[in-house]
mmCIF file with all atom_site columns, C-alpha atoms in Angstrom:
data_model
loop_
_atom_site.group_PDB
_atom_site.id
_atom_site.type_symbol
_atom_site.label_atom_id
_atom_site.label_alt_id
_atom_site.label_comp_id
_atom_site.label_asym_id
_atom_site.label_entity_id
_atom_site.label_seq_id
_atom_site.pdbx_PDB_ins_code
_atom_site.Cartn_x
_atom_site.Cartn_y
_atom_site.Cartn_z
_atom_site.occupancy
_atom_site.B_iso_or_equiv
_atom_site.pdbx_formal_charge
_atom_site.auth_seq_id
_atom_site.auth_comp_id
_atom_site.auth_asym_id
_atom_site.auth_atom_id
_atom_site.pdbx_PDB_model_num
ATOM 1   C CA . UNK A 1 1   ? -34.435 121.706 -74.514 1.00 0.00 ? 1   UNK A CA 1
ATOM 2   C CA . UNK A 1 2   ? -34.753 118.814 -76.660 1.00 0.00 ? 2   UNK A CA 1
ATOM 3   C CA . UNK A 1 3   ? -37.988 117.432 -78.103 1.00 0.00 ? 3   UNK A CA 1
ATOM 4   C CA . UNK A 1 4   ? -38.877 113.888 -77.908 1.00 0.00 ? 4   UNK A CA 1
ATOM 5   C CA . UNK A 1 5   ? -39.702 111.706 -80.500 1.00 0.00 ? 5   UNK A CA 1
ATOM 6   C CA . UNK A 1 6   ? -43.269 111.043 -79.065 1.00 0.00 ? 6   UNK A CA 1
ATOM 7   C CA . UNK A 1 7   ? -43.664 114.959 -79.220 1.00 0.00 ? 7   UNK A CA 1
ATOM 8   C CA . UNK A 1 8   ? -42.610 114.908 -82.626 1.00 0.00 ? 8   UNK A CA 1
ATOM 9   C CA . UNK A 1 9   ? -44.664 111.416 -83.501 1.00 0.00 ? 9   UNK A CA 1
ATOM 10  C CA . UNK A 1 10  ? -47.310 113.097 -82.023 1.00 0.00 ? 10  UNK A CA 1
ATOM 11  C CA . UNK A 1 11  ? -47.723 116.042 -84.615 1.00 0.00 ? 11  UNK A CA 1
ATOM 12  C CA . UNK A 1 12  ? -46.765 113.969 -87.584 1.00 0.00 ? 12  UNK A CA 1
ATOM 13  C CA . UNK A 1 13  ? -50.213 112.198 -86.402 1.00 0.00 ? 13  UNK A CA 1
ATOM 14  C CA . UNK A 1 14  ? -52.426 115.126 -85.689 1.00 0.00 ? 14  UNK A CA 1
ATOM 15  C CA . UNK A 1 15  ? -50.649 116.496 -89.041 1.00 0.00 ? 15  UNK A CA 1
ATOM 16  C CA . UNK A 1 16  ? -51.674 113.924 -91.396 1.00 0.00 ? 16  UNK A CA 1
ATOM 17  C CA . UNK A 1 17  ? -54.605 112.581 -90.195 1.00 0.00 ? 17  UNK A CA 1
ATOM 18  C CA . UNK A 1 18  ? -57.600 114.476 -90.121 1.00 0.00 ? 18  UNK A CA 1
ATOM 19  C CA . UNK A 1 19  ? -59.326 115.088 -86.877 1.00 0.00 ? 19  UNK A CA 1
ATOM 20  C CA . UNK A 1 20  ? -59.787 117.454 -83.725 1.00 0.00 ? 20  UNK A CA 1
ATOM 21  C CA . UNK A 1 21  ? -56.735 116.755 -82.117 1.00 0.00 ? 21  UNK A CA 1
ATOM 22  C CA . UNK A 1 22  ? -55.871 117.776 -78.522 1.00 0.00 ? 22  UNK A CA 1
ATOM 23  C CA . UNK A 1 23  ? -52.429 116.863 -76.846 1.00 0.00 ? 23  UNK A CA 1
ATOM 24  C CA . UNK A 1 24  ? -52.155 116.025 -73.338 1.00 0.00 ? 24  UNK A CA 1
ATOM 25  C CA . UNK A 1 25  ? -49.582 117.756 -71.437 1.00 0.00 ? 25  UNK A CA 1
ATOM 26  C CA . UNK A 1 26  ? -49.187 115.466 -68.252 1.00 0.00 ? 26  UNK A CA 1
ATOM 27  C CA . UNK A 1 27  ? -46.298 116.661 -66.216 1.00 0.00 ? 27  UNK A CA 1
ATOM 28  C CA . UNK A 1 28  ? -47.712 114.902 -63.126 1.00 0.00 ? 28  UNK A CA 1
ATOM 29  C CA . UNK A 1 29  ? -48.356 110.781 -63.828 1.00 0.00 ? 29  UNK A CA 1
ATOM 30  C CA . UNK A 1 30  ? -51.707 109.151 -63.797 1.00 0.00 ? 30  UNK A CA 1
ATOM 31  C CA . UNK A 1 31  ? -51.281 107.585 -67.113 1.00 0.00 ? 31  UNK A CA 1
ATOM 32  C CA . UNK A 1 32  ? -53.865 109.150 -69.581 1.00 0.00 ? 32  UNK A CA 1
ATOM 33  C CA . UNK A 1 33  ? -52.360 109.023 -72.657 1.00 0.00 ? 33  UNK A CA 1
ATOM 34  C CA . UNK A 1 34  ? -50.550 111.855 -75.033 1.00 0.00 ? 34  UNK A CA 1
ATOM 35  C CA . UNK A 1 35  ? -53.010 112.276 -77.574 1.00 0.00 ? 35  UNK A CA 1
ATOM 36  C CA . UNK A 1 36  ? -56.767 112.487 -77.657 1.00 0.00 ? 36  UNK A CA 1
ATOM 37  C CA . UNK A 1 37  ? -58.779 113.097 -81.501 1.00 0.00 ? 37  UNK A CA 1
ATOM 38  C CA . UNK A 1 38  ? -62.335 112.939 -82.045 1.00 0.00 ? 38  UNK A CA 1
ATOM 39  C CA . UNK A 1 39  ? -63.282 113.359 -85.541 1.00 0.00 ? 39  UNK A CA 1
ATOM 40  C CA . UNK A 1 40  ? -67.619 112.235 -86.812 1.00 0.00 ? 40  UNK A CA 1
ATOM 41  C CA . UNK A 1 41  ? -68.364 111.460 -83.049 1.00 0.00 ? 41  UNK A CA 1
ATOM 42  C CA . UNK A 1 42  ? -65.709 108.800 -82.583 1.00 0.00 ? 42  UNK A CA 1
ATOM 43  C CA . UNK A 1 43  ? -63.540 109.767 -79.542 1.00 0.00 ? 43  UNK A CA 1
ATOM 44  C CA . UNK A 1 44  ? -60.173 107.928 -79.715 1.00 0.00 ? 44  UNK A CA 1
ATOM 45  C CA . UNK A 1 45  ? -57.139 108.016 -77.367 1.00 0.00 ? 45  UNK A CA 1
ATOM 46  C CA . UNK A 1 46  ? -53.505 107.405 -78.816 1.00 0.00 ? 46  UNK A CA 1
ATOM 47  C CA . UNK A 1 47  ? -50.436 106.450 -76.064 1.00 0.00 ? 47  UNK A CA 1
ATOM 48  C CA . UNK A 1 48  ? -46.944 107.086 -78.391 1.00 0.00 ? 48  UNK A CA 1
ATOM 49  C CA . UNK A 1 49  ? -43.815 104.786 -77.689 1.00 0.00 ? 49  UNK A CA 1
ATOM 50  C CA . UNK A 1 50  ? -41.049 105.402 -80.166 1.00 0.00 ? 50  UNK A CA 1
ATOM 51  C CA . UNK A 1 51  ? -38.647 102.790 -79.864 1.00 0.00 ? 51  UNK A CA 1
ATOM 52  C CA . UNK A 1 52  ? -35.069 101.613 -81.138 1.00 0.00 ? 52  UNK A CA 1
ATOM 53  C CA . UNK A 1 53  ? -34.929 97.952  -79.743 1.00 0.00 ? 53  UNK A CA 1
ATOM 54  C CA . UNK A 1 54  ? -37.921 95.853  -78.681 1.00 0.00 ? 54  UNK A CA 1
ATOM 55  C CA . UNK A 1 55  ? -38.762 96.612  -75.270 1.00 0.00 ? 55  UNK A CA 1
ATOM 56  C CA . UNK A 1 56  ? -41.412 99.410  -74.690 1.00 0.00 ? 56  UNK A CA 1
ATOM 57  C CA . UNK A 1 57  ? -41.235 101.288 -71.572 1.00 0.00 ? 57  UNK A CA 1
ATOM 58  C CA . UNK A 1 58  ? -44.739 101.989 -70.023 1.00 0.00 ? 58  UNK A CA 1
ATOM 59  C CA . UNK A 1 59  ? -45.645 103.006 -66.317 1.00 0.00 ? 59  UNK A CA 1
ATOM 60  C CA . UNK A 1 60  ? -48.200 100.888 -64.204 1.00 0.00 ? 60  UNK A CA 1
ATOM 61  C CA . UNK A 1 61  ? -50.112 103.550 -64.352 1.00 0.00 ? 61  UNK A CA 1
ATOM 62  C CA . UNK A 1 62  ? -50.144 104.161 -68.605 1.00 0.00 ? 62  UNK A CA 1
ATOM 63  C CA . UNK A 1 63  ? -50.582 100.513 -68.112 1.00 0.00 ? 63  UNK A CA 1
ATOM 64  C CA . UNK A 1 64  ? -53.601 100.848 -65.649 1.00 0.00 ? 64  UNK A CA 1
ATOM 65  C CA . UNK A 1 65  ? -55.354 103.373 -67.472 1.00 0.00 ? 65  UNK A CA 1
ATOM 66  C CA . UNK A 1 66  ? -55.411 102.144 -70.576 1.00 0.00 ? 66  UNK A CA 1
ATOM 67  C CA . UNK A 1 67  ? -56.507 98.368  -69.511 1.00 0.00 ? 67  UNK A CA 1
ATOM 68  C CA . UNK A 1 68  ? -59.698 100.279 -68.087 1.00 0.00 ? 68  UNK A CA 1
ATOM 69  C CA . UNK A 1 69  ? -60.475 102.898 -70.496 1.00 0.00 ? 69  UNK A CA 1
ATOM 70  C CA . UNK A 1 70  ? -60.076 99.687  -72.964 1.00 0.00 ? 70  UNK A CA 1
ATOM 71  C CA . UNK A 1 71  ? -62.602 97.498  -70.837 1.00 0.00 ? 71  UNK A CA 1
ATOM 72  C CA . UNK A 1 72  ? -65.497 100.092 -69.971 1.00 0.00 ? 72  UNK A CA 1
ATOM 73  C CA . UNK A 1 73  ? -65.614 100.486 -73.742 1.00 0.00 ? 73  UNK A CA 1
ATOM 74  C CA . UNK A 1 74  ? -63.186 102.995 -74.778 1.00 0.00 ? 74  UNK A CA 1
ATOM 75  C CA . UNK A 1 75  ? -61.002 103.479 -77.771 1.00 0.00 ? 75  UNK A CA 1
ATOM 76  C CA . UNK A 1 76  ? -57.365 103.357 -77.158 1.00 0.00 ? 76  UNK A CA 1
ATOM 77  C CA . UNK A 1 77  ? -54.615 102.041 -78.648 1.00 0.00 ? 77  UNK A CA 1
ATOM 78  C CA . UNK A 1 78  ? -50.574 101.916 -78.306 1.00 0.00 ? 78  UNK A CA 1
ATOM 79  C CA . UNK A 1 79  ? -49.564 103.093 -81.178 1.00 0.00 ? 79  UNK A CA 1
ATOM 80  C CA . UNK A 1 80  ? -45.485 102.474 -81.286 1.00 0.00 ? 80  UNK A CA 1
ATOM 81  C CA . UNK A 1 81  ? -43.026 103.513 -84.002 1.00 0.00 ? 81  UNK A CA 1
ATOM 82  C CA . UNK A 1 82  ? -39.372 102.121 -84.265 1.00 0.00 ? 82  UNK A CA 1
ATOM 83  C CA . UNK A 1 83  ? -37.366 104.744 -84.897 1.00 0.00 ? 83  UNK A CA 1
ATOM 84  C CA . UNK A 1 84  ? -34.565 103.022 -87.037 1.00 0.00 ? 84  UNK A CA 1
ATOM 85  C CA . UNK A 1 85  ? -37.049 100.849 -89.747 1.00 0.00 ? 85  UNK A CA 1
ATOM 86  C CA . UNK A 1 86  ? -40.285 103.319 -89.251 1.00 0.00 ? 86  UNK A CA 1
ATOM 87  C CA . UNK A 1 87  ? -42.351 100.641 -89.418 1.00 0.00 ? 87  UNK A CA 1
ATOM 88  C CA . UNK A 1 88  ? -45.384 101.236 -87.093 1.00 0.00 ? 88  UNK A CA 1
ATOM 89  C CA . UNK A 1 89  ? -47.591 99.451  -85.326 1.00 0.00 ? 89  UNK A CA 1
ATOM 90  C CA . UNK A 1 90  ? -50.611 99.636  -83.334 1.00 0.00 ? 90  UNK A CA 1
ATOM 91  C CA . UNK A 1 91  ? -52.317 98.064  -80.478 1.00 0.00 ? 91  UNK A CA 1
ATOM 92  C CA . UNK A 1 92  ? -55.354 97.677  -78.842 1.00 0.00 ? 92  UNK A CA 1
ATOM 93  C CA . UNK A 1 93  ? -55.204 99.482  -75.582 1.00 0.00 ? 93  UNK A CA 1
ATOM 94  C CA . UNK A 1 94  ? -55.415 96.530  -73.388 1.00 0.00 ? 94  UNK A CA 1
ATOM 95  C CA . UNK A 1 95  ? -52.343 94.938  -74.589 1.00 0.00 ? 95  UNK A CA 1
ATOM 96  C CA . UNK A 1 96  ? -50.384 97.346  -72.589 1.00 0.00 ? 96  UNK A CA 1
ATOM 97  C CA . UNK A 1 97  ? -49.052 94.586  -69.758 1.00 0.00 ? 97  UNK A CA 1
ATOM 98  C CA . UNK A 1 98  ? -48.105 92.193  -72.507 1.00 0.00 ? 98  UNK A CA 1
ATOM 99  C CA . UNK A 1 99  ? -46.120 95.259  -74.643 1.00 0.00 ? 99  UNK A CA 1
ATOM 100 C CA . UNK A 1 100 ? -44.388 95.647  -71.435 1.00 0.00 ? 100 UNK A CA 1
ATOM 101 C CA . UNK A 1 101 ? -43.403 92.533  -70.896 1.00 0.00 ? 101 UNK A CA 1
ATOM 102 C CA . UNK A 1 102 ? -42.807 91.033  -74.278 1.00 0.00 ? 102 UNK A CA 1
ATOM 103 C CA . UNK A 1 103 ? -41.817 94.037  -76.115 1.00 0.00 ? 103 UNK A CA 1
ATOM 104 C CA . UNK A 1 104 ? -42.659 94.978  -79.779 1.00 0.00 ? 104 UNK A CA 1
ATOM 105 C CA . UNK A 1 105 ? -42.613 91.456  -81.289 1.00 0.00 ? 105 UNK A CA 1
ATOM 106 C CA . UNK A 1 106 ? -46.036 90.435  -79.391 1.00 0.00 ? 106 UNK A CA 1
ATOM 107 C CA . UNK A 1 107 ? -48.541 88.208  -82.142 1.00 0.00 ? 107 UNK A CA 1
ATOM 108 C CA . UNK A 1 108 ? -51.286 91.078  -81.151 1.00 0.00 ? 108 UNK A CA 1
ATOM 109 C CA . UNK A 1 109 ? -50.522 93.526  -83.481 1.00 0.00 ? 109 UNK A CA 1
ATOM 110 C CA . UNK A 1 110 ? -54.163 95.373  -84.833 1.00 0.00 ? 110 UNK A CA 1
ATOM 111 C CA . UNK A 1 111 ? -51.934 97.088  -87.331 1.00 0.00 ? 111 UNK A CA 1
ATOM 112 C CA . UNK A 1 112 ? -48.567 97.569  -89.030 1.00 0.00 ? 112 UNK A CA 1
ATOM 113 C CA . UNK A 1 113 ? -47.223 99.749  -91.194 1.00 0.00 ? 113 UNK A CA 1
ATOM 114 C CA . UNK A 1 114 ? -44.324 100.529 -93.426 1.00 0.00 ? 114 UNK A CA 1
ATOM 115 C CA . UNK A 1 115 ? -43.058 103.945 -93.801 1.00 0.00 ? 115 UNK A CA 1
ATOM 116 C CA . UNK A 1 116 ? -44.238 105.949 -95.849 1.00 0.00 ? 116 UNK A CA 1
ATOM 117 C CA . UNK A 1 117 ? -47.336 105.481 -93.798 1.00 0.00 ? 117 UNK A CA 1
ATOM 118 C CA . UNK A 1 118 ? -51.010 104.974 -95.055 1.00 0.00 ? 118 UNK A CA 1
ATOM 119 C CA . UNK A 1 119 ? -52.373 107.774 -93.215 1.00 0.00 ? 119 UNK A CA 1
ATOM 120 C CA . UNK A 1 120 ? -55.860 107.494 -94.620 1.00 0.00 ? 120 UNK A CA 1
ATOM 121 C CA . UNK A 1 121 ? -55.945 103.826 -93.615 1.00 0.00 ? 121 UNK A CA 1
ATOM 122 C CA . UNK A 1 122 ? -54.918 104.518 -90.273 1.00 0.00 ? 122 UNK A CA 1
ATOM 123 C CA . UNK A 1 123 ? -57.202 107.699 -89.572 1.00 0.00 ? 123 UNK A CA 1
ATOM 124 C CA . UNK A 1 124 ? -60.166 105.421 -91.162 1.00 0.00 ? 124 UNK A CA 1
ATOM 125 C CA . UNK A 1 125 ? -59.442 102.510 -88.789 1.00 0.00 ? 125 UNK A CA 1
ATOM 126 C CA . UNK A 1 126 ? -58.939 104.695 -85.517 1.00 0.00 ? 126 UNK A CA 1
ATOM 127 C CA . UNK A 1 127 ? -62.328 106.403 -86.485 1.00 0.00 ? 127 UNK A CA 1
ATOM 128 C CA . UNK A 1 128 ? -64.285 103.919 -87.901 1.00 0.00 ? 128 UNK A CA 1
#
């Protein structure tokens, strides 16, 4: 069976960035996103997207469930890595409609990186 770069995104994450991490194994829809970490209190959730051009391919419901989660309060983000440059870049969790529609290039980028990544920087900023 072949892994997918979100499963593999997903443990360079919970590798290098300090936290109780918990993936979410979602065979059956309803959009809650892949990774959930909690580290001092701070509960955050993480939706992965590896991508090699600049569309992003998200459900309605990923969509759905982020947007709320996002509104009531929550911390989520899209956190998307393209797979040929590495660079990385995150978003707030209620930019999921425009990521769908505009793709990678949107203006409303919270983060970027270049690889090698910052991981302190980015597990400081998810948990601050």
């Amino acid at each position: 069976m072949t892994v997918k770069p979100e499963s593999n995104f997903g443990r360079e994450i919970m590798k290098n960035i300090d936290a109780h991490w918990s993936r979410i194994e979602n065979r059956h829809g309803g959009g809650i996103p892949d990774i959930y970490g909690i580290r001092d209190g701070v509960v955050i959730w993480l939706e992965l997207k590896c991508i090699r051009q600049n569309s992003i391919n998200l459900s309605p419901l990923q969509i759905s469930w982020n947007y709320n989660n996002f509104r009531n309060g929550g911390k989520n983000y899209y956190i998307v890595r393209d797979t040929r440059s590495k660079v990385l870049k995150l978003y707030d969790g209620d930019k999921g409609r425009e990521l769908k529609e505009q793709g990678w290039n949107i203006a409303k980028i919270r983060l970027g990186f270049d690889f090698p990544y910052d991981w302190k920087r980015l597990g400081d900023f998810l948990f601050s």
